[in-house]
PDB file of C-alpha atoms in Angstrom:
ATOM      1  CA  MET A   1       0.336  25.526  -8.461  1.00 78.00           C
ATOM      2  CA  ARG A   2       0.595  22.599 -11.523  1.00 92.00           C
ATOM      3  CA  LYS A   3       4.040  21.815 -12.809  1.00 96.00           C
ATOM      4  CA  VAL A   4       4.500  19.178 -15.635  1.00 97.00           C
ATOM      5  CA  LEU A   5       7.872  17.114 -14.141  1.00 98.00           C
ATOM      6  CA  GLN A   6      10.482  17.754 -16.371  1.00 96.00           C
ATOM      7  CA  ASP A   7      13.435  15.006 -16.960  1.00 94.00           C
ATOM      8  CA  TYR A   8      15.966  16.325 -14.805  1.00 96.00           C
ATOM      9  CA  PHE A   9      13.631  15.090 -12.376  1.00 98.00           C
ATOM     10  CA  PHE A  10      13.187  11.744 -13.034  1.00 98.00           C
ATOM     11  CA  ASN A  11      17.549  11.768 -13.824  1.00 98.00           C
ATOM     12  CA  ARG A  12      18.209  11.291 -10.594  1.00 98.00           C
ATOM     13  CA  SER A  13      18.558   8.168  -7.561  1.00 98.00           C
ATOM     14  CA  THR A  14      15.422   5.453  -8.586  1.00 98.00           C
ATOM     15  CA  LEU A  15      14.726   5.620  -4.596  1.00 98.00           C
ATOM     16  CA  ARG A  16      14.653   9.043  -3.803  1.00 98.00           C
ATOM     17  CA  VAL A  17      11.997   9.188  -7.189  1.00 98.00           C
ATOM     18  CA  ALA A  18      10.189   6.718  -6.297  1.00 98.00           C
ATOM     19  CA  ARG A  19       9.338   8.820  -2.257  1.00 97.00           C
ATOM     20  CA  GLU A  20       8.638  11.721  -4.203  1.00 98.00           C
ATOM     21  CA  LEU A  21       6.310  10.250  -6.624  1.00 98.00           C
ATOM     22  CA  LEU A  22       3.913   9.592  -3.640  1.00 98.00           C
ATOM     23  CA  GLY A  23       1.617  12.629  -4.262  1.00 98.00           C
ATOM     24  CA  LYS A  24       2.323  13.812  -7.337  1.00 98.00           C
ATOM     25  CA  PHE A  25      -0.291  13.356  -9.974  1.00 98.00           C
ATOM     26  CA  LEU A  26      -0.823  10.940 -12.801  1.00 98.00           C
ATOM     27  CA  VAL A  27      -2.238  12.870 -15.402  1.00 98.00           C
ATOM     28  CA  ARG A  28      -3.805  12.020 -18.795  1.00 98.00           C
ATOM     29  CA  ARG A  29      -5.364  13.793 -21.810  1.00 97.00           C
ATOM     30  CA  TYR A  30      -7.683  11.353 -23.436  1.00 92.00           C
ATOM     31  CA  GLY A  31      -9.529  13.664 -26.837  1.00 91.00           C
ATOM     32  CA  ARG A  32     -11.241  16.198 -25.105  1.00 94.00           C
ATOM     33  CA  ARG A  33     -10.965  15.062 -21.170  1.00 96.00           C
ATOM     34  CA  ILE A  34      -8.372  15.610 -18.963  1.00 97.00           C
ATOM     35  CA  ILE A  35      -8.299  12.087 -16.216  1.00 97.00           C
ATOM     36  CA  TYR A  36      -5.700  12.527 -12.857  1.00 98.00           C
ATOM     37  CA  GLY A  37      -5.237  11.236  -9.897  1.00 98.00           C
ATOM     38  CA  ILE A  38      -2.583  11.365  -7.133  1.00 98.00           C
ATOM     39  CA  ILE A  39       0.432   8.669  -6.794  1.00 98.00           C
ATOM     40  CA  THR A  40       0.122   6.363  -3.675  1.00 98.00           C
ATOM     41  CA  GLU A  41       1.837   3.570  -4.660  1.00 98.00           C
ATOM     42  CA  VAL A  42       4.994   2.899  -6.730  1.00 98.00           C
ATOM     43  CA  GLU A  43       7.662  -0.122  -6.915  1.00 98.00           C
ATOM     44  CA  ALA A  44      11.544   0.853  -7.928  1.00 98.00           C
ATOM     45  CA  TYR A  45      13.442  -1.244 -10.312  1.00 97.00           C
ATOM     46  CA  VAL A  46      16.993  -0.504 -10.014  1.00 95.00           C
ATOM     47  CA  GLY A  47      19.745  -1.920 -11.974  1.00 90.00           C
ATOM     48  CA  PRO A  48      20.995  -4.630 -14.247  1.00 90.00           C
ATOM     49  CA  LYS A  49      21.613  -6.686 -11.052  1.00 92.00           C
ATOM     50  CA  ASP A  50      18.236  -6.599  -9.969  1.00 89.00           C
ATOM     51  CA  LYS A  51      16.985  -9.920 -10.687  1.00 83.00           C
ATOM     52  CA  ALA A  52      12.877  -8.324 -10.413  1.00 85.00           C
ATOM     53  CA  SER A  53      13.987  -5.887 -13.400  1.00 91.00           C
ATOM     54  CA  HIS A  54      12.855  -6.944 -17.327  1.00 88.00           C
ATOM     55  CA  ALA A  55      16.801  -5.398 -17.744  1.00 88.00           C
ATOM     56  CA  SER A  56      18.247  -8.035 -15.637  1.00 89.00           C
ATOM     57  CA  ARG A  57      18.756  -9.916 -18.326  1.00 87.00           C
ATOM     58  CA  GLY A  58      20.736  -7.301 -20.581  1.00 84.00           C
ATOM     59  CA  LYS A  59      19.362  -4.876 -23.115  1.00 88.00           C
ATOM     60  CA  THR A  60      16.636  -6.461 -25.800  1.00 86.00           C
ATOM     61  CA  GLU A  61      13.441  -4.795 -27.577  1.00 86.00           C
ATOM     62  CA  ARG A  62      11.072  -5.316 -25.085  1.00 86.00           C
ATOM     63  CA  THR A  63      13.739  -3.425 -22.051  1.00 91.00           C
ATOM     64  CA  LYS A  64      15.859  -0.983 -24.238  1.00 93.00           C
ATOM     65  CA  VAL A  65      13.366   1.822 -23.252  1.00 96.00           C
ATOM     66  CA  MET A  66      14.869   1.311 -19.934  1.00 96.00           C
ATOM     67  CA  PHE A  67      18.203   1.786 -20.990  1.00 96.00           C
ATOM     68  CA  GLY A  68      17.268   5.302 -22.328  1.00 96.00           C
ATOM     69  CA  LYS A  69      16.706   8.405 -21.452  1.00 97.00           C
ATOM     70  CA  SER A  70      14.599   9.111 -17.985  1.00 98.00           C
ATOM     71  CA  GLY A  71      11.288  10.990 -17.968  1.00 98.00           C
ATOM     72  CA  HIS A  72      10.477   8.041 -20.711  1.00 98.00           C
ATOM     73  CA  TRP A  73       7.182   5.714 -20.156  1.00 98.00           C
ATOM     74  CA  TYR A  74       8.069   2.338 -20.061  1.00 98.00           C
ATOM     75  CA  VAL A  75       4.639  -0.358 -21.105  1.00 97.00           C
ATOM     76  CA  TYR A  76       4.153  -3.533 -21.121  1.00 94.00           C
ATOM     77  CA  LEU A  77       1.832  -6.489 -20.807  1.00 86.00           C
ATOM     78  CA  ILE A  78       2.136  -8.931 -18.034  1.00 81.00           C
ATOM     79  CA  TYR A  79       0.017 -12.367 -18.263  1.00 77.00           C
ATOM     80  CA  GLY A  80      -1.218 -11.390 -21.782  1.00 72.00           C
ATOM     81  CA  MET A  81      -3.716  -9.397 -20.732  1.00 80.00           C
ATOM     82  CA  HIS A  82      -3.185  -6.142 -18.476  1.00 93.00           C
ATOM     83  CA  ASN A  83      -0.724  -3.186 -19.606  1.00 96.00           C
ATOM     84  CA  CYS A  84       1.819  -1.661 -16.968  1.00 97.00           C
ATOM     85  CA  LEU A  85       3.319   1.662 -16.562  1.00 98.00           C
ATOM     86  CA  ASN A  86       6.496   2.848 -15.557  1.00 98.00           C
ATOM     87  CA  ILE A  87       8.587   5.591 -15.844  1.00 98.00           C
ATOM     88  CA  VAL A  88      12.530   5.581 -16.431  1.00 98.00           C
ATOM     89  CA  THR A  89      15.120   6.712 -13.807  1.00 98.00           C
ATOM     90  CA  GLU A  90      18.082   7.699 -14.001  1.00 97.00           C
ATOM     91  CA  LYS A  91      21.268   8.360 -16.267  1.00 96.00           C
ATOM     92  CA  GLU A  92      21.126   6.677 -19.717  1.00 96.00           C
ATOM     93  CA  ASN A  93      22.444   3.119 -20.435  1.00 96.00           C
ATOM     94  CA  TYR A  94      22.022   2.413 -16.576  1.00 96.00           C
ATOM     95  CA  PRO A  95      18.525   0.272 -16.671  1.00 97.00           C
ATOM     96  CA  ALA A  96      15.582   1.768 -13.454  1.00 97.00           C
ATOM     97  CA  ALA A  97      12.365   2.487 -13.417  1.00 98.00           C
ATOM     98  CA  ILE A  98       9.553   2.558 -11.229  1.00 98.00           C
ATOM     99  CA  LEU A  99       6.222   1.020 -11.161  1.00 98.00           C
ATOM    100  CA  ILE A 100       3.485   3.401 -11.116  1.00 98.00           C
ATOM    101  CA  ARG A 101       1.218   0.714  -8.528  1.00 98.00           C
ATOM    102  CA  SER A 102      -1.939   2.722  -7.691  1.00 98.00           C
ATOM    103  CA  VAL A 103      -3.677   6.367  -7.856  1.00 98.00           C
ATOM    104  CA  GLY A 104      -6.226   7.505  -5.714  1.00 97.00           C
ATOM    105  CA  ASP A 105      -8.412   4.780  -5.124  1.00 96.00           C
ATOM    106  CA  VAL A 106      -7.613   2.661  -8.408  1.00 98.00           C
ATOM    107  CA  LYS A 107      -5.351  -0.341  -7.013  1.00 97.00           C
ATOM    108  CA  GLY A 108      -3.175  -1.863  -8.595  1.00 96.00           C
ATOM    109  CA  PRO A 109      -0.789  -1.758 -11.895  1.00 96.00           C
ATOM    110  CA  GLY A 110      -3.186  -3.320 -14.968  1.00 97.00           C
ATOM    111  CA  ARG A 111      -6.491  -1.640 -12.980  1.00 97.00           C
ATOM    112  CA  VAL A 112      -4.480   2.296 -13.091  1.00 98.00           C
ATOM    113  CA  CYS A 113      -3.521   1.834 -17.296  1.00 98.00           C
ATOM    114  CA  ARG A 114      -7.647   0.579 -17.971  1.00 97.00           C
ATOM    115  CA  TYR A 115      -8.928   3.207 -16.164  1.00 98.00           C
ATOM    116  CA  PHE A 116      -6.342   6.081 -17.247  1.00 98.00           C
ATOM    117  CA  LYS A 117      -6.440   4.376 -20.799  1.00 97.00           C
ATOM    118  CA  ILE A 118      -2.525   3.264 -20.593  1.00 98.00           C
ATOM    119  CA  ASP A 119      -1.305   1.315 -23.665  1.00 97.00           C
ATOM    120  CA  LYS A 120       1.558  -0.162 -24.929  1.00 96.00           C
ATOM    121  CA  SER A 121       1.449   2.995 -27.659  1.00 97.00           C
ATOM    122  CA  PHE A 122       3.189   5.160 -24.895  1.00 98.00           C
ATOM    123  CA  ASN A 123       5.522   3.158 -24.405  1.00 98.00           C
ATOM    124  CA  ALA A 124       9.151   4.862 -24.788  1.00 98.00           C
ATOM    125  CA  LYS A 125       7.168   8.279 -25.619  1.00 98.00           C
ATOM    126  CA  PRO A 126       8.219  11.460 -23.171  1.00 98.00           C
ATOM    127  CA  ALA A 127       6.352  12.034 -20.009  1.00 98.00           C
ATOM    128  CA  ASN A 128       4.709  15.279 -21.432  1.00 97.00           C
ATOM    129  CA  LYS A 129       1.574  17.525 -22.275  1.00 97.00           C
ATOM    130  CA  LYS A 130       2.047  16.727 -25.999  1.00 97.00           C
ATOM    131  CA  THR A 131       2.395  13.209 -25.791  1.00 97.00           C
ATOM    132  CA  GLY A 132      -0.811  13.259 -23.709  1.00 98.00           C
ATOM    133  CA  LEU A 133       0.337  11.382 -19.877  1.00 98.00           C
ATOM    134  CA  TRP A 134       2.745  13.048 -17.708  1.00 98.00           C
ATOM    135  CA  ILE A 135       3.497  13.761 -13.982  1.00 98.00           C
ATOM    136  CA  GLU A 136       2.328  16.958 -12.301  1.00 98.00           C
ATOM    137  CA  ASP A 137       3.224  18.537  -9.104  1.00 98.00           C
ATOM    138  CA  ARG A 138       0.748  20.039  -7.687  1.00 97.00           C
ATOM    139  CA  GLY A 139       2.032  21.603  -4.721  1.00 96.00           C
ATOM    140  CA  ILE A 140       0.953  18.423  -1.898  1.00 95.00           C
ATOM    141  CA  ARG A 141       3.411  17.909   0.350  1.00 94.00           C
ATOM    142  CA  ILE A 142       3.956  14.340   2.205  1.00 96.00           C
ATOM    143  CA  ASN A 143       4.772  13.718   5.703  1.00 95.00           C
ATOM    144  CA  PRO A 144       8.167  11.858   5.453  1.00 93.00           C
ATOM    145  CA  SER A 145       5.917   9.529   8.548  1.00 95.00           C
ATOM    146  CA  LYS A 146       3.442   8.977   5.707  1.00 96.00           C
ATOM    147  CA  ILE A 147       5.707   6.779   3.688  1.00 97.00           C
ATOM    148  CA  LYS A 148       5.645   3.104   4.217  1.00 97.00           C
ATOM    149  CA  GLN A 149       7.782   0.965   2.777  1.00 97.00           C
ATOM    150  CA  GLY A 150       7.722  -2.430   2.032  1.00 96.00           C
ATOM    151  CA  LYS A 151       8.700  -5.730  -0.191  1.00 95.00           C
ATOM    152  CA  ARG A 152       7.946  -5.334  -4.188  1.00 94.00           C
ATOM    153  CA  ILE A 153       4.902  -7.883  -5.161  1.00 91.00           C
ATOM    154  CA  GLY A 154       4.903 -10.658  -7.084  1.00 87.00           C
ATOM    155  CA  VAL A 155       9.029 -11.099  -7.555  1.00 86.00           C
ATOM    156  CA  GLU A 156       9.448 -14.643  -5.581  1.00 80.00           C
ATOM    157  CA  TYR A 157      11.494 -15.653  -8.899  1.00 88.00           C
ATOM    158  CA  ALA A 158      13.471 -12.865  -8.305  1.00 87.00           C
ATOM    159  CA  GLY A 159      16.282 -14.495  -5.856  1.00 85.00           C
ATOM    160  CA  LYS A 160      17.639 -12.094  -2.628  1.00 87.00           C
ATOM    161  CA  CYS A 161      16.255  -9.346  -5.256  1.00 85.00           C
ATOM    162  CA  LYS A 162      12.656 -10.128  -3.524  1.00 89.00           C
ATOM    163  CA  ASP A 163      13.266  -9.189  -0.242  1.00 91.00           C
ATOM    164  CA  LYS A 164      14.399  -5.740  -1.136  1.00 95.00           C
ATOM    165  CA  PRO A 165      12.011  -2.826   0.392  1.00 95.00           C
ATOM    166  CA  TRP A 166      11.525  -1.228  -2.660  1.00 97.00           C
ATOM    167  CA  ARG A 167       7.652  -0.860  -2.964  1.00 97.00           C
ATOM    168  CA  PHE A 168       6.537   2.510  -1.487  1.00 98.00           C
ATOM    169  CA  TYR A 169       3.363   3.653  -0.149  1.00 98.00           C
ATOM    170  CA  LEU A 170       0.741   6.029   1.545  1.00 97.00           C
ATOM    171  CA  GLY A 171      -0.153   4.838   4.849  1.00 85.00           C
TER     172      GLY A 171
END
């Protein structure tokens, strides 16, 4: 069974969606090739008060996609060299997204984007086959005991928010 995840899947609690993304497949059509892998690690960024989130300073040109419709990609550049892929969640005007940290053996958000040939051209586009980048449910069920939870990585600047256990991974 292969089912492309639709907007309604993402228009729910970010923490719930983050857990449920584990075991789903990131799929990229690149020319005539299809590249795919199982999502094994994600991080959640939830709401305007989450100081680790880019949206904590309000809506800007960069972050406006996070305030938009769920099921759209938020792609940004870090350190001037690495793209990072996020999927927008929850209702419009409530900024929330999930960073895809690892897919299969590809560990780290920058490496994921490099491997899947993802750049800022995907920013604000819907996650679907038409855009060439989507997420599929292929029927894999993850035992809840295999889902680990921990602090997010690289957000030491975020005050108390740095300690939120909003990183989910298979362990």
